[in-house]
PDB file of C-alpha atoms in Angstrom:
ATOM      1  CA  UNK A   7      91.863  89.782 111.303  1.00  0.00           C
ATOM      2  CA  UNK A   8      89.106  87.225 110.911  1.00  0.00           C
ATOM      3  CA  UNK A   9      87.892  85.555 107.741  1.00  0.00           C
ATOM      4  CA  UNK A  10      84.336  86.844 108.089  1.00  0.00           C
ATOM      5  CA  UNK A  11      83.497  89.470 105.485  1.00  0.00           C
ATOM      6  CA  UNK A  12      81.779  92.580 106.790  1.00  0.00           C
ATOM      7  CA  UNK A  13      80.854  95.527 104.550  1.00  0.00           C
ATOM      8  CA  UNK A  14      80.727  99.186 105.569  1.00  0.00           C
ATOM      9  CA  UNK A  15      79.667 101.962 103.153  1.00  0.00           C
ATOM     10  CA  UNK A  16      82.259 104.693 102.628  1.00  0.00           C
ATOM     11  CA  UNK A  17      79.988 107.053 100.746  1.00  0.00           C
ATOM     12  CA  UNK A  18      76.562 107.370  99.208  1.00  0.00           C
ATOM     13  CA  UNK A  19      77.281 105.947  95.764  1.00  0.00           C
ATOM     14  CA  UNK A  20      80.706 104.445  95.340  1.00  0.00           C
ATOM     15  CA  UNK A  21      82.979 103.023  97.983  1.00  0.00           C
ATOM     16  CA  UNK A  22      82.494 100.164 100.395  1.00  0.00           C
ATOM     17  CA  UNK A  23      85.040  98.962 102.912  1.00  0.00           C
ATOM     18  CA  UNK A  24      85.520  95.210 103.229  1.00  0.00           C
ATOM     19  CA  UNK A  25      86.416  94.371 106.816  1.00  0.00           C
ATOM     20  CA  UNK A  26      87.632  91.189 108.456  1.00  0.00           C
ATOM     21  CA  UNK A  27      89.531  89.728 105.475  1.00  0.00           C
ATOM     22  CA  UNK A  28      93.269  89.038 105.172  1.00  0.00           C
ATOM     23  CA  UNK A  29      93.974  88.776 101.443  1.00  0.00           C
ATOM     24  CA  UNK A  30      97.509  87.492 102.072  1.00  0.00           C
ATOM     25  CA  UNK A  31      96.031  84.164 103.235  1.00  0.00           C
ATOM     26  CA  UNK A  32      94.198  81.607 101.097  1.00  0.00           C
ATOM     27  CA  UNK A  33      90.446  82.267 101.024  1.00  0.00           C
ATOM     28  CA  UNK A  34      87.910  79.473 101.335  1.00  0.00           C
ATOM     29  CA  UNK A  35      85.167  79.294  98.687  1.00  0.00           C
ATOM     30  CA  UNK A  36      82.463  80.828 100.869  1.00  0.00           C
ATOM     31  CA  UNK A  37      84.638  83.834 101.749  1.00  0.00           C
ATOM     32  CA  UNK A  38      85.699  84.344  98.130  1.00  0.00           C
ATOM     33  CA  UNK A  39      82.081  84.023  96.947  1.00  0.00           C
ATOM     34  CA  UNK A  40      81.155  86.747  99.450  1.00  0.00           C
ATOM     35  CA  UNK A  41      83.896  89.008  98.069  1.00  0.00           C
ATOM     36  CA  UNK A  42      82.865  88.317  94.455  1.00  0.00           C
ATOM     37  CA  UNK A  43      79.225  89.098  95.321  1.00  0.00           C
ATOM     38  CA  UNK A  44      80.318  92.289  97.091  1.00  0.00           C
ATOM     39  CA  UNK A  45      82.266  93.381  93.975  1.00  0.00           C
ATOM     40  CA  UNK A  46      79.146  92.788  91.872  1.00  0.00           C
ATOM     41  CA  UNK A  47      77.095  95.010  94.203  1.00  0.00           C
ATOM     42  CA  UNK A  48      79.657  97.738  94.942  1.00  0.00           C
ATOM     43  CA  UNK A  49      81.772  99.494  92.266  1.00  0.00           C
ATOM     44  CA  UNK A  50      84.754  99.925  94.609  1.00  0.00           C
ATOM     45  CA  UNK A  51      85.791  97.701  97.509  1.00  0.00           C
ATOM     46  CA  UNK A  52      88.496  98.889  99.889  1.00  0.00           C
ATOM     47  CA  UNK A  53      90.514  96.313 101.841  1.00  0.00           C
ATOM     48  CA  UNK A  54      92.584  98.333 104.334  1.00  0.00           C
ATOM     49  CA  UNK A  55      95.861  97.350 105.970  1.00  0.00           C
ATOM     50  CA  UNK A  56      96.729  94.577 103.527  1.00  0.00           C
ATOM     51  CA  UNK A  57     100.394  93.680 103.079  1.00  0.00           C
ATOM     52  CA  UNK A  58     100.447  91.734  99.836  1.00  0.00           C
ATOM     53  CA  UNK A  59     103.443  90.699  97.824  1.00  0.00           C
ATOM     54  CA  UNK A  60     103.248  90.120  94.089  1.00  0.00           C
ATOM     55  CA  UNK A  61     102.510  86.404  94.587  1.00  0.00           C
ATOM     56  CA  UNK A  62      99.522  87.051  96.870  1.00  0.00           C
ATOM     57  CA  UNK A  63      98.199  89.822  94.645  1.00  0.00           C
ATOM     58  CA  UNK A  64      98.442  87.614  91.549  1.00  0.00           C
ATOM     59  CA  UNK A  65      96.811  84.688  93.358  1.00  0.00           C
ATOM     60  CA  UNK A  66      93.881  86.832  94.513  1.00  0.00           C
ATOM     61  CA  UNK A  67      93.438  88.305  91.036  1.00  0.00           C
ATOM     62  CA  UNK A  68      93.411  84.886  89.357  1.00  0.00           C
ATOM     63  CA  UNK A  69      90.436  83.884  91.499  1.00  0.00           C
ATOM     64  CA  UNK A  70      88.378  86.265  89.323  1.00  0.00           C
ATOM     65  CA  UNK A  71      89.636  84.868  86.009  1.00  0.00           C
ATOM     66  CA  UNK A  72      92.610  85.167  83.693  1.00  0.00           C
ATOM     67  CA  UNK A  73      94.479  88.424  84.369  1.00  0.00           C
ATOM     68  CA  UNK A  74      95.500  90.713  81.521  1.00  0.00           C
ATOM     69  CA  UNK A  75      99.206  91.279  81.452  1.00  0.00           C
ATOM     70  CA  UNK A  76     100.439  94.838  80.977  1.00  0.00           C
ATOM     71  CA  UNK A  77     101.147  95.544  77.302  1.00  0.00           C
ATOM     72  CA  UNK A  78     104.626  96.859  78.128  1.00  0.00           C
ATOM     73  CA  UNK A  79     106.814  94.062  79.473  1.00  0.00           C
ATOM     74  CA  UNK A  80     109.026  96.452  81.479  1.00  0.00           C
ATOM     75  CA  UNK A  81     106.089  97.169  83.839  1.00  0.00           C
ATOM     76  CA  UNK A  82     105.405  93.502  84.575  1.00  0.00           C
ATOM     77  CA  UNK A  83     106.736  91.985  87.770  1.00  0.00           C
ATOM     78  CA  UNK A  84     109.703  89.734  86.933  1.00  0.00           C
ATOM     79  CA  UNK A  85     108.461  86.704  88.898  1.00  0.00           C
ATOM     80  CA  UNK A  86     104.710  87.339  88.606  1.00  0.00           C
ATOM     81  CA  UNK A  87     103.973  88.847  85.179  1.00  0.00           C
ATOM     82  CA  UNK A  88     100.237  89.028  85.981  1.00  0.00           C
ATOM     83  CA  UNK A  89     101.154  91.936  88.273  1.00  0.00           C
ATOM     84  CA  UNK A  90     102.306  95.306  86.952  1.00  0.00           C
ATOM     85  CA  UNK A  91     103.958  97.966  89.063  1.00  0.00           C
ATOM     86  CA  UNK A  92     103.462 101.723  88.964  1.00  0.00           C
ATOM     87  CA  UNK A  93     106.442 103.444  90.490  1.00  0.00           C
ATOM     88  CA  UNK A  94     108.111 106.821  90.435  1.00  0.00           C
ATOM     89  CA  UNK A  95     111.585 105.484  91.225  1.00  0.00           C
ATOM     90  CA  UNK A  96     114.023 104.217  88.582  1.00  0.00           C
ATOM     91  CA  UNK A  97     116.069 101.060  89.164  1.00  0.00           C
ATOM     92  CA  UNK A  98     119.071 103.200  90.181  1.00  0.00           C
ATOM     93  CA  UNK A  99     117.022 104.992  92.846  1.00  0.00           C
ATOM     94  CA  UNK A 100     116.555 108.319  91.023  1.00  0.00           C
ATOM     95  CA  UNK A 101     113.159 109.926  90.570  1.00  0.00           C
ATOM     96  CA  UNK A 102     111.472 108.776  87.370  1.00  0.00           C
ATOM     97  CA  UNK A 103     109.439 111.858  86.399  1.00  0.00           C
ATOM     98  CA  UNK A 104     107.434 109.942  83.823  1.00  0.00           C
ATOM     99  CA  UNK A 105     106.738 107.444  86.601  1.00  0.00           C
ATOM    100  CA  UNK A 106     105.572 110.278  88.847  1.00  0.00           C
ATOM    101  CA  UNK A 107     102.980 111.188  86.215  1.00  0.00           C
ATOM    102  CA  UNK A 108     101.920 107.531  85.767  1.00  0.00           C
ATOM    103  CA  UNK A 109     101.717 106.901  89.503  1.00  0.00           C
ATOM    104  CA  UNK A 110      99.640 110.022  90.225  1.00  0.00           C
ATOM    105  CA  UNK A 111      97.302 109.727  87.247  1.00  0.00           C
ATOM    106  CA  UNK A 112      96.570 105.992  87.148  1.00  0.00           C
ATOM    107  CA  UNK A 113      94.125 104.831  84.519  1.00  0.00           C
ATOM    108  CA  UNK A 114      93.199 101.669  82.692  1.00  0.00           C
ATOM    109  CA  UNK A 115      93.523 101.219  78.949  1.00  0.00           C
ATOM    110  CA  UNK A 116      91.129  98.284  78.673  1.00  0.00           C
ATOM    111  CA  UNK A 117      87.776 100.059  78.670  1.00  0.00           C
ATOM    112  CA  UNK A 118      87.666 100.408  74.871  1.00  0.00           C
ATOM    113  CA  UNK A 119      88.014  96.677  74.226  1.00  0.00           C
ATOM    114  CA  UNK A 120      85.085  94.475  73.196  1.00  0.00           C
ATOM    115  CA  UNK A 121      85.828  92.009  76.004  1.00  0.00           C
ATOM    116  CA  UNK A 122      85.988  94.256  79.075  1.00  0.00           C
ATOM    117  CA  UNK A 123      87.941  93.298  82.181  1.00  0.00           C
ATOM    118  CA  UNK A 124      85.866  92.224  85.157  1.00  0.00           C
ATOM    119  CA  UNK A 125      87.764  94.488  87.548  1.00  0.00           C
ATOM    120  CA  UNK A 126      91.046  96.221  88.301  1.00  0.00           C
ATOM    121  CA  UNK A 127      92.909  95.590  91.525  1.00  0.00           C
ATOM    122  CA  UNK A 128      95.064  98.378  92.954  1.00  0.00           C
ATOM    123  CA  UNK A 129      97.370  97.789  95.906  1.00  0.00           C
ATOM    124  CA  UNK A 130      99.251 100.812  97.219  1.00  0.00           C
ATOM    125  CA  UNK A 131     102.562 100.030  98.886  1.00  0.00           C
ATOM    126  CA  UNK A 132     103.430 103.667  99.592  1.00  0.00           C
ATOM    127  CA  UNK A 133     101.006 106.569  99.302  1.00  0.00           C
ATOM    128  CA  UNK A 134     102.041 110.228  99.565  1.00  0.00           C
ATOM    129  CA  UNK A 135     100.165 112.465 101.986  1.00  0.00           C
ATOM    130  CA  UNK A 136      99.134 114.885  99.248  1.00  0.00           C
ATOM    131  CA  UNK A 137      96.903 113.688  96.442  1.00  0.00           C
ATOM    132  CA  UNK A 138      96.636 110.273  98.004  1.00  0.00           C
ATOM    133  CA  UNK A 139      93.027 109.488  97.152  1.00  0.00           C
ATOM    134  CA  UNK A 140      92.408 108.136  93.653  1.00  0.00           C
ATOM    135  CA  UNK A 141      89.509 109.517  91.662  1.00  0.00           C
ATOM    136  CA  UNK A 142      87.264 106.589  90.812  1.00  0.00           C
ATOM    137  CA  UNK A 143      84.356 107.808  88.699  1.00  0.00           C
ATOM    138  CA  UNK A 144      81.400 105.553  88.131  1.00  0.00           C
ATOM    139  CA  UNK A 145      78.541 105.461  85.660  1.00  0.00           C
ATOM    140  CA  UNK A 146      76.364 103.365  87.943  1.00  0.00           C
ATOM    141  CA  UNK A 147      74.151 106.123  89.461  1.00  0.00           C
ATOM    142  CA  UNK A 148      73.527 107.870  86.090  1.00  0.00           C
ATOM    143  CA  UNK A 149      72.853 104.527  84.372  1.00  0.00           C
ATOM    144  CA  UNK A 150      70.370 103.542  87.073  1.00  0.00           C
ATOM    145  CA  UNK A 151      68.398 106.710  86.277  1.00  0.00           C
ATOM    146  CA  UNK A 152      68.235 105.898  82.544  1.00  0.00           C
ATOM    147  CA  UNK A 153      65.051 104.430  81.156  1.00  0.00           C
ATOM    148  CA  UNK A 154      65.286 101.080  79.468  1.00  0.00           C
ATOM    149  CA  UNK A 155      63.649 100.722  76.035  1.00  0.00           C
TER     150      UNK A 155
END
């Protein structure tokens, strides 16, 4: 994988694939600026085949600003509290049915706050074959059609 950002549309209105970037390695300023600009232009960026640990995920997220820690401490990563985990497996290895619901119906609770988050970063470590694609609605196309006063 190179460090040259290339963008490829995944659909008409929402997704764009970011190619040529390895997020597990430190990014130079020009590469990061390209990613930040791409996020500003595209509601969803997909970086395929990334193998990030909590440290790399937290480091990448901090490049965009101060992360918001999950309100419930039990969902924060022990060594990297900027990262929260969604899982459907309890510590003992049994299925956590509440976790199944959380992991299949991911959402963010921050959209009602006055100071909105810049973005949310999702990194799937294991994705089931069924219901694997998240639903990522966007208001961008309808808002672009609205008239400004």
